[in-house]
Coordinates of C-alpha atoms in Angstrom, one line a residue:
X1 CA 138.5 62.9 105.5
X2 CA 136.8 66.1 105.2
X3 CA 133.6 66.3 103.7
X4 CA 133.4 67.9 99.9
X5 CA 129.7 69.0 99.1
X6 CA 128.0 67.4 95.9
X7 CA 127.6 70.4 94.2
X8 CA 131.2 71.1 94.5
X9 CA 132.1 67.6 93.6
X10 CA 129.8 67.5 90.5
X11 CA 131.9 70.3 89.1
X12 CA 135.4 69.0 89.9
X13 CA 137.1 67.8 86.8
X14 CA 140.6 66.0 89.3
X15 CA 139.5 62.5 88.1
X16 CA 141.4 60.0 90.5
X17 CA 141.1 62.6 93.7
X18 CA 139.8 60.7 96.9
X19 CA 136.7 62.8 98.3
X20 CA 134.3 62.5 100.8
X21 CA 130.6 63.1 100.4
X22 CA 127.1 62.7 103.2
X23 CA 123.8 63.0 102.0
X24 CA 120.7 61.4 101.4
X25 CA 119.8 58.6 99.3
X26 CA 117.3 59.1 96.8
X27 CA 117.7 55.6 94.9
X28 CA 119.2 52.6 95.2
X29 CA 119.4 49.7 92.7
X30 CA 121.0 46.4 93.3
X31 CA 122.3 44.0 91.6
X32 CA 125.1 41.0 91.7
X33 CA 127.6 42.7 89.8
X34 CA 126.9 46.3 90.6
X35 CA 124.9 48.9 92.9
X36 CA 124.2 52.3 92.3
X37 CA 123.3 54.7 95.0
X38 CA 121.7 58.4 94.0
X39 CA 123.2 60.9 96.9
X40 CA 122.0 64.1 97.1
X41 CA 123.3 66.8 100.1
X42 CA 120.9 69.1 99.3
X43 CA 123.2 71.7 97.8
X44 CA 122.1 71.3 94.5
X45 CA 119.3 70.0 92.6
X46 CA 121.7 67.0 91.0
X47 CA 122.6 63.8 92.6
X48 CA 125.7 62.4 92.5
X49 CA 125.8 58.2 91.8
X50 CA 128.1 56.0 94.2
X51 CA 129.1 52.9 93.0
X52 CA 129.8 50.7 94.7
X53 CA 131.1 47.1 94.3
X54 CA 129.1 44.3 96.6
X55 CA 131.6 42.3 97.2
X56 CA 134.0 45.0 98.6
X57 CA 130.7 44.9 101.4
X58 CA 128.8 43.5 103.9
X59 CA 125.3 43.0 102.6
X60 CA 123.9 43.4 105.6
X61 CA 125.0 47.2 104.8
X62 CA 123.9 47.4 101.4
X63 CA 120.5 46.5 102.5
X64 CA 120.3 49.3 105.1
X65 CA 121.0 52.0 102.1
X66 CA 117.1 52.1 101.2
X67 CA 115.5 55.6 99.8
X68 CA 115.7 58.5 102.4
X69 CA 118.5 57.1 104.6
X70 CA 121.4 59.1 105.6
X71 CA 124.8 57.8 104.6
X72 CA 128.8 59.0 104.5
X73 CA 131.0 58.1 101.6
X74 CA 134.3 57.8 100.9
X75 CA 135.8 57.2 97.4
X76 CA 137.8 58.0 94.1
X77 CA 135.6 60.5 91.9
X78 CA 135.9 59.0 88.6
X79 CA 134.5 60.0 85.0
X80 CA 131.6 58.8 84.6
X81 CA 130.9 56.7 81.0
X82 CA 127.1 57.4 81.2
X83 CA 125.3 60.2 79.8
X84 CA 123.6 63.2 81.6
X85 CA 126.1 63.3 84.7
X86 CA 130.3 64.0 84.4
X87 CA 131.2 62.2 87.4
X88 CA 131.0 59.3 90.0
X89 CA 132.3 58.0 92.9
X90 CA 133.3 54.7 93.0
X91 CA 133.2 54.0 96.8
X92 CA 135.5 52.4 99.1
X93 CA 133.9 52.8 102.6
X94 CA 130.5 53.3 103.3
X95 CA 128.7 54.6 107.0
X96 CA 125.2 54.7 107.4
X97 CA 124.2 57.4 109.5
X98 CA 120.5 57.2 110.2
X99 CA 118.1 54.2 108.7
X100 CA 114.8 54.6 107.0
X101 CA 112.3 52.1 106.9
X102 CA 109.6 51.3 103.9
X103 CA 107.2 53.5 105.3
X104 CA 109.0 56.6 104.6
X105 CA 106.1 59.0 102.6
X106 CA 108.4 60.6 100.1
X107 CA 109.3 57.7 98.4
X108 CA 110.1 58.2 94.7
X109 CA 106.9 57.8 93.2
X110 CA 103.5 60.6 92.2
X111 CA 102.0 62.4 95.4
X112 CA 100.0 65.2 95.2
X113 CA 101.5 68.6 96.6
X114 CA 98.4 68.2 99.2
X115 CA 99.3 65.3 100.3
X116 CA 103.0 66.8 100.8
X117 CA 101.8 69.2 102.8
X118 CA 100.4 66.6 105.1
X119 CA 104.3 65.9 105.9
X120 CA 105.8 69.1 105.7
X121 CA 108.6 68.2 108.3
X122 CA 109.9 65.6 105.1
X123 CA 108.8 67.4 102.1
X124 CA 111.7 69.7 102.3
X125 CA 114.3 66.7 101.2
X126 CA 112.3 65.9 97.4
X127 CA 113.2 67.3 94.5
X128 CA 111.0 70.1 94.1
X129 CA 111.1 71.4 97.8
X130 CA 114.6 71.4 97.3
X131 CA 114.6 73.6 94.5
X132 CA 111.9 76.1 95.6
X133 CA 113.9 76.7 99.0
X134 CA 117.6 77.3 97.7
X135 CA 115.4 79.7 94.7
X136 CA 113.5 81.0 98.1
X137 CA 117.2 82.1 99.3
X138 CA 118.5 83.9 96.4
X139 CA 115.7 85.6 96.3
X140 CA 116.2 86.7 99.7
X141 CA 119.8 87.9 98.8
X142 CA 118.5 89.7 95.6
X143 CA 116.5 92.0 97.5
X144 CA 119.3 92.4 100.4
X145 CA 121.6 93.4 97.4
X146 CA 119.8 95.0 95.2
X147 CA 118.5 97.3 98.2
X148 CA 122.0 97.7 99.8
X149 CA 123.4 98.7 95.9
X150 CA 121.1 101.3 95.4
X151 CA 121.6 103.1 98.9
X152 CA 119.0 101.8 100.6
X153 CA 119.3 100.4 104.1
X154 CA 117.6 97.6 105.9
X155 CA 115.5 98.5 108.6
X156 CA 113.9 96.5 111.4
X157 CA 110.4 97.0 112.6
X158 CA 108.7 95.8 114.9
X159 CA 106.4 92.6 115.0
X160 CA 104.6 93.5 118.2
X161 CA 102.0 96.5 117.4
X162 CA 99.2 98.5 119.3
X163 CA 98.2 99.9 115.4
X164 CA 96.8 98.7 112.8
X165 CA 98.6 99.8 109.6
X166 CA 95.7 98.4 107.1
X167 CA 92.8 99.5 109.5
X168 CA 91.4 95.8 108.2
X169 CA 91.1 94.3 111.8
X170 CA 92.0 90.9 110.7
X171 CA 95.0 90.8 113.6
X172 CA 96.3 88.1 116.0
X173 CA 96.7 89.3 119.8
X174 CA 99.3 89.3 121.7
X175 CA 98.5 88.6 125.6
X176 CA 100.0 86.9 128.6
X177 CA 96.4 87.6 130.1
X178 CA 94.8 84.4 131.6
X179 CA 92.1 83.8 129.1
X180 CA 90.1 81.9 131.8
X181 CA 89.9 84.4 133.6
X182 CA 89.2 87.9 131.7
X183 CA 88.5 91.1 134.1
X184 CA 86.1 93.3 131.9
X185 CA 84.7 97.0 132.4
X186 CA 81.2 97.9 132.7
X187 CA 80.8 97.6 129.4
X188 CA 82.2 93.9 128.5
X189 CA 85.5 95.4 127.3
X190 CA 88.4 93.6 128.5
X191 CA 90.9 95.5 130.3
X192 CA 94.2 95.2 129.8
X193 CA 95.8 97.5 132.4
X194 CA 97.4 94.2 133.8
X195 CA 98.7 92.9 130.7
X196 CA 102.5 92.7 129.5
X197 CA 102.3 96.0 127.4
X198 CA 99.5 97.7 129.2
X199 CA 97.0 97.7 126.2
X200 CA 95.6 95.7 123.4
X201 CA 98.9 94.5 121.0
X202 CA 98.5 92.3 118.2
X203 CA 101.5 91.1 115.2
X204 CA 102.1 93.4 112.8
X205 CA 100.0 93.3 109.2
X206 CA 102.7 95.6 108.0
X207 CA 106.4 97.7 108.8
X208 CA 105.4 100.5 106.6
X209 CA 104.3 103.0 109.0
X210 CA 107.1 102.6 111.5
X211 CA 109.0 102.4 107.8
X212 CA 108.1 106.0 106.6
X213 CA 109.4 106.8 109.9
X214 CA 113.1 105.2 108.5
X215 CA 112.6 107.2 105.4
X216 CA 112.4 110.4 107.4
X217 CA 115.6 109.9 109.1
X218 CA 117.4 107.9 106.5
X219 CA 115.8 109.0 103.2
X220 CA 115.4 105.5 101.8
X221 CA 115.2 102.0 103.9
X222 CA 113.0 98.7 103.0
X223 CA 111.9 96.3 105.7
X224 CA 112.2 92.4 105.0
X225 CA 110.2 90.3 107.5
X226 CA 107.3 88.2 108.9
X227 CA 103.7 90.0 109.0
X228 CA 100.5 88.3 110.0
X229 CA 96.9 88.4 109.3
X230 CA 94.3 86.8 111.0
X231 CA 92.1 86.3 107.5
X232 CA 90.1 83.2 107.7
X233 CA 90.6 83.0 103.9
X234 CA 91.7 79.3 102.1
X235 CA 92.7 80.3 98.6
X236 CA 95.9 79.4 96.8
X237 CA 97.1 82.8 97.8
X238 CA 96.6 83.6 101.2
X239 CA 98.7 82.7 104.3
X240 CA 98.3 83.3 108.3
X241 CA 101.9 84.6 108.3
X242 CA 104.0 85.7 105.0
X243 CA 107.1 87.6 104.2
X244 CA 106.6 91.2 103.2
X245 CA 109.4 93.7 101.6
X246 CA 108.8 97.4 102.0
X247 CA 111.1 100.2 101.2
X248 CA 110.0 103.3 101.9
X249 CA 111.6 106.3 99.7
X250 CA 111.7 110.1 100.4
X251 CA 111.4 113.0 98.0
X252 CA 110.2 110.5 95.4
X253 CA 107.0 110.7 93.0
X254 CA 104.1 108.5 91.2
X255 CA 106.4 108.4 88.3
X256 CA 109.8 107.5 90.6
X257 CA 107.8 104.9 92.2
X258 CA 106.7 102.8 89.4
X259 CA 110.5 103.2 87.9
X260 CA 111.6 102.0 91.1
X261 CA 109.1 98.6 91.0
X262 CA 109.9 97.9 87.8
X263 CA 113.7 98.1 88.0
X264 CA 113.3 96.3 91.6
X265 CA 111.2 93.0 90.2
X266 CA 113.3 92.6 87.3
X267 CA 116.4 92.7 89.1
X268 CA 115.1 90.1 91.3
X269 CA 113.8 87.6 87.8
X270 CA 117.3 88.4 86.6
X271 CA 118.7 87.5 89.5
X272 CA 116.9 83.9 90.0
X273 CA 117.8 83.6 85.6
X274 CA 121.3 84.0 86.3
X275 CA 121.9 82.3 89.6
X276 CA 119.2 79.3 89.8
X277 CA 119.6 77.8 86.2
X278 CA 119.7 74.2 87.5
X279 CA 116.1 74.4 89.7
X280 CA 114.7 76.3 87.4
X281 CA 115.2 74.1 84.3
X282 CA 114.2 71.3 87.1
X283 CA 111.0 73.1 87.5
X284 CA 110.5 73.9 84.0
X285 CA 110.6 70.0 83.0
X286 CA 108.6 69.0 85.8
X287 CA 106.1 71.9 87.1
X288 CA 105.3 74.1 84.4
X289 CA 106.8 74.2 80.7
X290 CA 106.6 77.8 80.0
X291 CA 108.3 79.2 83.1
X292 CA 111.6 80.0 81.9
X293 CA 109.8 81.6 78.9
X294 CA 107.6 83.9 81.0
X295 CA 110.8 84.9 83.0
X296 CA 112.5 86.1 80.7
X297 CA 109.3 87.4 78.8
X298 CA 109.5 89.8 82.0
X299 CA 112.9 90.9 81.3
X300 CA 111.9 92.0 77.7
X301 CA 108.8 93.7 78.3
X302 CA 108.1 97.6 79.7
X303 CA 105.5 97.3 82.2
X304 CA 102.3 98.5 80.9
X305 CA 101.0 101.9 82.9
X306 CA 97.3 101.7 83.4
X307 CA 94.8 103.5 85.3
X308 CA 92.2 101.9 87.2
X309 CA 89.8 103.7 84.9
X310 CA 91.3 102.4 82.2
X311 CA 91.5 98.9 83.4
X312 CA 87.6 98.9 84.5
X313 CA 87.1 100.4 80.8
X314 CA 88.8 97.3 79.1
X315 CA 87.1 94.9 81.4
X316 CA 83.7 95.9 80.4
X317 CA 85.0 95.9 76.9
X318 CA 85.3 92.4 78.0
X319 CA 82.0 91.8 79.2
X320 CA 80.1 93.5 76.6
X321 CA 82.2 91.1 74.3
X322 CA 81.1 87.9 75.6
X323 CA 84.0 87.4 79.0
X324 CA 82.5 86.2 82.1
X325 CA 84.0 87.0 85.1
X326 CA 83.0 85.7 88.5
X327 CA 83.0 88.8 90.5
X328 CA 81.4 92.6 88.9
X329 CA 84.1 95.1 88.1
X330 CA 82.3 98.4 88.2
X331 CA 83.8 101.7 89.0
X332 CA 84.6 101.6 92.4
X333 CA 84.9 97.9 93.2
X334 CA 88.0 96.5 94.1
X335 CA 89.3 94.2 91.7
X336 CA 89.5 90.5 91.6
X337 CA 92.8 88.3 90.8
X338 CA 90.4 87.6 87.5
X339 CA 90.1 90.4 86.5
X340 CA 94.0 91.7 87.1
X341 CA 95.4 88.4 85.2
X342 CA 92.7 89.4 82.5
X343 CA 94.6 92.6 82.0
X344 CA 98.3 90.8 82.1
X345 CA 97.8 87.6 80.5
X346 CA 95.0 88.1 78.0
X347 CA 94.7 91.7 77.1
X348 CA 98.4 93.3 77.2
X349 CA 100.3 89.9 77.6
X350 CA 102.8 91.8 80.0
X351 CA 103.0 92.9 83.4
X352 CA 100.9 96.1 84.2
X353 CA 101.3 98.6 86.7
X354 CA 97.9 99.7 87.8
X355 CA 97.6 103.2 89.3
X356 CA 95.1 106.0 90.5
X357 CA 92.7 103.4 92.0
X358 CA 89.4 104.8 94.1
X359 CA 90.4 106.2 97.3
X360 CA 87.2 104.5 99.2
X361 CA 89.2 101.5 98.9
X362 CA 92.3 101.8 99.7
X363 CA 94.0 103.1 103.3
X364 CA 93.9 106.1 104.9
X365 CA 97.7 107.0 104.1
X366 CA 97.6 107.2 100.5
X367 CA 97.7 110.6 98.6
X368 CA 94.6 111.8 96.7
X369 CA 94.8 113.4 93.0
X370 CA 93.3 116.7 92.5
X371 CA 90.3 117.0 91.3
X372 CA 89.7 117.3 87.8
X373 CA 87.5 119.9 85.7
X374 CA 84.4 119.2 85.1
X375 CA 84.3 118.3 81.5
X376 CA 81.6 116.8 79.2
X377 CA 80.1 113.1 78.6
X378 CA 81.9 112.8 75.0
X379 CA 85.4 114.6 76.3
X380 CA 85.3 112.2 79.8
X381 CA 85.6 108.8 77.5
X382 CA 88.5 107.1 78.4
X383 CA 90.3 104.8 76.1
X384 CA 90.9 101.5 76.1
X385 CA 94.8 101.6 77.2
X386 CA 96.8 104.7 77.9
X387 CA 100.6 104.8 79.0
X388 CA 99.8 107.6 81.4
X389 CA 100.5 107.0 84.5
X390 CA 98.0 109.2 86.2
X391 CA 94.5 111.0 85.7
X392 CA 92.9 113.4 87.3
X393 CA 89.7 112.8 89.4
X394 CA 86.9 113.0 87.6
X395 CA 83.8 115.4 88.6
X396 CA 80.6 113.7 89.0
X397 CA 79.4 116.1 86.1
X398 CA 81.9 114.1 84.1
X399 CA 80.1 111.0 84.0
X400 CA 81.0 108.3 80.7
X401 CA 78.4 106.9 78.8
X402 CA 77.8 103.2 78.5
X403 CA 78.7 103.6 74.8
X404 CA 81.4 106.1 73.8
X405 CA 81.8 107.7 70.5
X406 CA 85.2 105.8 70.5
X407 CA 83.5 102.8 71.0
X408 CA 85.2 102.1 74.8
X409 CA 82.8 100.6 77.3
X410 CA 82.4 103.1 80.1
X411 CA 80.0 103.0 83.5
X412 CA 77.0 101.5 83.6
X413 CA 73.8 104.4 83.9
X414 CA 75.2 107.8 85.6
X415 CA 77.7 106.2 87.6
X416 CA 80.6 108.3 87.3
X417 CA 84.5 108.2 89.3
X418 CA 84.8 109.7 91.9
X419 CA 88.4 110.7 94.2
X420 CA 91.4 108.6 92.9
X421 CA 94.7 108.2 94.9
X422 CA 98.3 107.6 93.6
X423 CA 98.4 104.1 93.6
X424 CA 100.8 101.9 92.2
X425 CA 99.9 97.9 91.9
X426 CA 102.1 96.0 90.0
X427 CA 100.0 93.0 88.4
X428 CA 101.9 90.2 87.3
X429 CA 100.8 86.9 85.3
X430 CA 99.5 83.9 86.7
X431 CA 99.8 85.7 90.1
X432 CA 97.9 89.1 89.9
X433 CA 98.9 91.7 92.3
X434 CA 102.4 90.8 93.5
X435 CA 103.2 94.7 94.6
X436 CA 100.9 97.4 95.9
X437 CA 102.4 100.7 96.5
X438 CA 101.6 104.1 96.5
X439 CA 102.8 107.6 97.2
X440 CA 102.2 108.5 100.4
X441 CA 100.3 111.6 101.7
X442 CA 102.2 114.2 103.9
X443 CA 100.2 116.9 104.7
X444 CA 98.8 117.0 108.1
X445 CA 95.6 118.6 107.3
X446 CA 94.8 116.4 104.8
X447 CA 96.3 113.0 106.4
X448 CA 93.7 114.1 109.5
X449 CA 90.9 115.0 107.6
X450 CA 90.9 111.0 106.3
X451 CA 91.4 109.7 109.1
X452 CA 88.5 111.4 110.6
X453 CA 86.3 111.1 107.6
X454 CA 86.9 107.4 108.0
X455 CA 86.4 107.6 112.2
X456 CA 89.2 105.8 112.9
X457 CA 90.6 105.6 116.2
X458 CA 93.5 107.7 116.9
X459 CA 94.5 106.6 119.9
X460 CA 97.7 104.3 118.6
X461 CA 98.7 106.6 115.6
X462 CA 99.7 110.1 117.4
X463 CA 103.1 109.2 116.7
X464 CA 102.6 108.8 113.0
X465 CA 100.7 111.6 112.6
X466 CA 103.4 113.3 114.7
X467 CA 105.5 112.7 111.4
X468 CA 103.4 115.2 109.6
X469 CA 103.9 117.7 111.9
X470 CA 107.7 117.8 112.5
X471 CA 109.9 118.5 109.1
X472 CA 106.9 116.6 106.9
X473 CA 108.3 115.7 103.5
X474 CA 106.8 114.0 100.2
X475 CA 107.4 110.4 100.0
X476 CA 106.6 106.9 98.7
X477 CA 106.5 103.1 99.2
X478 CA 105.7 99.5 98.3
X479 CA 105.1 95.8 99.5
X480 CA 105.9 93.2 97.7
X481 CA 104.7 89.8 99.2
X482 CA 107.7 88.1 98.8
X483 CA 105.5 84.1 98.9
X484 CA 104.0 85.5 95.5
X485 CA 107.6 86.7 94.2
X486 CA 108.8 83.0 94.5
X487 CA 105.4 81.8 93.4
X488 CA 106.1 83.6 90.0
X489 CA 109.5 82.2 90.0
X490 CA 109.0 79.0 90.7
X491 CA 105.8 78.3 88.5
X492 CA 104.1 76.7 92.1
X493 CA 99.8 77.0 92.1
X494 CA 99.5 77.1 95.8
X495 CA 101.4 79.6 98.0
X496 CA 101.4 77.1 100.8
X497 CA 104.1 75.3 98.6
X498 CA 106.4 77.9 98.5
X499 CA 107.1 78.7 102.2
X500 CA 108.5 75.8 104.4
X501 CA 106.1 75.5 107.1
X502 CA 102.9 77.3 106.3
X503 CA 100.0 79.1 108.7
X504 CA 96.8 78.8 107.1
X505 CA 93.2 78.3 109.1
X506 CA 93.1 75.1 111.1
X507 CA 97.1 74.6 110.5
X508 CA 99.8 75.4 112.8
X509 CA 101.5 72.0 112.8
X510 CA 105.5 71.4 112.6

C-alpha cells in the first residue's frame, strides 16, 4: 500500500479508507485491552495515534514499539471519540523498521536545549527541532518568493574568496598546502605560489561585493547562502558559519532602502503567521508565551526611523535616569545588543531602523553624508526621537551640551559627531540587529580616498573598484542574518538552536 503522510492523513475526513502511514514513535502505552502508539513522520508538528488491539499481535512485537523506533502501519483511519485530535488509525498490520533501545537520549521527558545540542544528530526528531526546521524552510521560500515577485533575481557568489568584504580579518583559509611543511620568504611570510589558487583564499564573510557587481548588470539580485567567520566569540548570537541574504538594488536611495527592509521582514513574519500556525502555536505553549503576540505586533507597527545620534541621545537619557548598561554608549562607539533592544523593547516598543551611524565604524563601502553647517551649541540639540531618516554631519563647531535647553542628554564635555554614513540597521526585539544595510558609495574618488585613508590593501579589490570606473551608478543593499530571522520567529534564546548542525569554537562535530 502506498504510504499517505500524517499530515495529509490528519486532515482527511474519508472515515473507513485503508491508509498507510511510517514514522516514528513518540509514545507508547500498553495495556490488556488496548495500546496506543503516537506516530509522527515528521511532516507536521501533530502525531497521529494507532491503535492497535493486542491480541490481533504478537507481543513479542508490541514490545519492540518503544519511543524513537521506526515503524510502518497499515490500517482503517477512523474518527476518533477523544478530544484534541479528529482521527486514528486502528491498525491491522504492523512492521518495525529499525529498533531503539532504553538508552535512546530524547526520550519524552525535560532536557536542557544544552544538553540537546550534545546529540545534535537526534535532536532533529523532538518536538521543537521539528518545528524550528519546517519554520526554518518557509522561511527560506519566503525570501526566494518574495525576492522572485518583486523582480529580483537570485544570484550565486562565490564561497572561495582572496578579499575580505568586512576588512575584519576574522577568516578561515582555504589551502591544500602541507601545513607540516610551510615554504616562507625572507621575511616569515608563507608563500603560496604553489598552492591550489596561487594566493592566500579564505570563505567568504559576505556575497555583497561580488553582489553589487549583479546589481550592475541586473539592476536588482539578492544572494542566499553560507558565510563564515572565524570569530572566536561564544554568545547566544554568534556562529562559525551562518546563512546570510543580501540583495543588492540599483538606482535606489536611504529612503528606498529602509522601505524596502521593512516591506521585506514583514513579508517574511506574515509569511511564517499564515503558513506555520501549527509550530508556532507549538512554540508559543511551550517556548515562549508572547511570540505570536510580538509577531503580529510587527505586522501592526511602522518601523521607527532613528538616527544614531538620536539613539545615543535617548540612551544617555537613560543613564542620567538611573539605566545601567554594561557597555558605554558615547558618540562614536558602536553599539551593544543592550543598548539596541533598549531602544525596541523599552523605549519605542517597536522595531527601529537605525541610520546615519559614524563612518569610523563601519566599512569602507558605505556612502558618507555631507557635511553639515556649522551651527551653534543650542541649535545642534538633538531630540529625543525624530522620524527623519537622515542628518547631516555635524561640524565639530557644532558640539551638544551635556544638558540641552530641551532637556535631551547630549555628549559628554566637547565631544561632538563627527562624519556619518547612510546606514540602515534594522533593530528588532529580543534579537537587536537582525539587518544591516546601507547605501553604497559609487564614486571612485571618494570610494579610493577611504580605502586609502583606512590603508587597506588593494591588491584583491581592483576588480571592485573597477566597478566605479566603468558605467558607476548609485546603489544600495542589506544582510539579513537569516539564524536571527528564525530566532525571532521561533522565540529560540540561543542561535545554535535554530540551525541544524551548528559551528561554534571547539565544535565541528556531526
Amino acid at each position: 500500500m502506498k504510504r499517505t503522510k500524517i499530515i495529509d492523513v490528519l486532515q482527511c475526513t474519508e472515515y473507513g479508507k485503508e491508509v498507510c502511514v511510517k514514522g516514528w514513535v513518540r509514545t507508547h502505552r500498553s495495556s490488556k485491552a488496548v495500546d496506543f502508539i503516537a506516530l509522527n513522520d515528521g511532516s507536521t508538528i501533530k502525531n497521529v495515534q494507532i491503535v492497535a488491539d493486542p491480541a490481533a499481535f504478537d507481543e513479542e512485537l508490541l514490545k519492540q514499539i518503544t519511543t524513537g523506533a521506526c515503524i510502518g502501519v497499515e490500517g482503517t483511519l477512523v474518527e476518533s471519540p477523544a478530544a484534541g485530535q479528529p482521527s486514528e488509525i486502528q491498525a491491522a498490520n504492523i512492521v518495525v523498521y529499525g529498533l531503539c533501545d532504553n538508552t535512546y537520549p530524547m526520550q519524552k521527558k525535560g532536557q536542557s536545549f544544552e544538553a540537546m545540542r550534545k546529540n545534535a544528530h537526534l535532536r532533529l526528531r523532538t518536538n521543537t527541532f521539528g518545528a524550528i526546521m519546517r519554520i526554518r524552510h518557509n522561511m527560506a521560500i519566503a525570501i526566494h518568493t518574495y525576492f522572485h515577485e518583486h523582480g529580483f533575481y537570485y544570484f550565486n557568489t562565490p564561497l572561495i574568496t582572496a578579499s575580505d568584504c568586512e576588512g575584519a580579518g576574522n577568516m578561515f583559509q582555504v589551502t591544500t598546502k602541507n601545513l607540516y611543511d610551510l615554504k616562507k620568504d625572507e621575511k616569515g611570510s608563507i608563500i603560496y605560489d604553489d598552492d591550489f589558487f596561487g594566493e592566500q583564499t579564505s570563505l567568504t564573510v559576505s556575497g555583497q561585493l561580488e553582489g553589487e557587481l549583479g546589481a550592475t548588470a541586473l539592476g536588482a539580485i539578492y544572494t542566499f547562502g553560507p558565510t563564515f567567520r572565524a570569530e572566536n566569540s561564544n554568545t547566544p548570537r554568534h556562529l562559525a558559519e551562518f546563512w546570510m541574504v543580501e540583495p543588492e538594488v540599483a538606482f535606489i536611495d536611504q529612503e528606498e532602502l529602509m522601505d524596502l527592509e521593512e516591506d521585506f521582514i514583514k513579508y517574511c513574519v506574515r509569511w511564517a503567521l499564515d503558513h506555520c500556525k501549527d509550530d508556532l502555536e507549538f512554540l508559543n505553549k511551550m517556548i515562549d508565551k508572547t511570540l505570536i503576540e510580538r509577531l503580529q505586533g510587527v505586522l501592526k507597527e511602522t518601523f521607527v526611523r532613528l538616527t544614531y545620534t538620536e539613539g545615543i541621545n535617548i540612551l544617555q537619557k537613560a543613564i542620567a535616569d538611573g539605566h545601567h548598561f554594561e557597555f558605554p554608549c558615547q558618540w562614536g562607539d558602536d553599539l551593544a545588543s543592550e543598548h539596541e533592544r533598549y531602544l525596541v523593547e523599552e523605549h519605542f516598543k517597536k522595531p527601529v531602523i537605525m541610520t546615519d551611524y559614524p563612518s569610523a565604524i563601519k566599512s569602507f563601502y558605505m556612502k558618507q553624508n555631507p557635511a553639515a553647517v556649522p551651527a551653534s551649541s543650542s541649535a545642534a540639540a538633538v531630540p529625543a526621537a525624530s522620524s527623519a531618516a537622515a542628518v547631516p554631519d555635524a561640524s565639530p563647531a557644532a558640539a551638544v551640551p551635556a544638558a540641552s535647553p530641551a532637556g535631551s542628554i547630549g555628549y559628554r564635555g566637547t565631544i561632538a559627531p563627527g562624519p556619518t554614513m547612510q546606514g540602515t540597521d534594522v533593530l528588532f526585539p529580543q534579537i537587536g540587529e537582525i539587518i544591516g544595510g546601507s547605501v553604497r558609495e559609487e564614486s571612485y574618488d571618494k570610494l579610493m580616498a577611504e580605502v586609502e585613508r583606512r590603508q587597506m590593501d588593494q591588491t584583491h579589490l581592483w576588480w571592485y573598484l573597477d566597478t566605479r570606473r566603468y558605467g558607476s551608478c548609485p546603489h544600495a543593499g542589506f544582510g539579513l542574518g537569516f539564524e536571527r530571522l528564525i530566532l525571532f520567529v521561533t522565540g529560540m534564546q540561543n542561535i545554535r538552536d535554530v540551525i541544524p548542525f551548528p559551528r561554534t569554537p571547539k565544535s565541528a562535530e556531526f
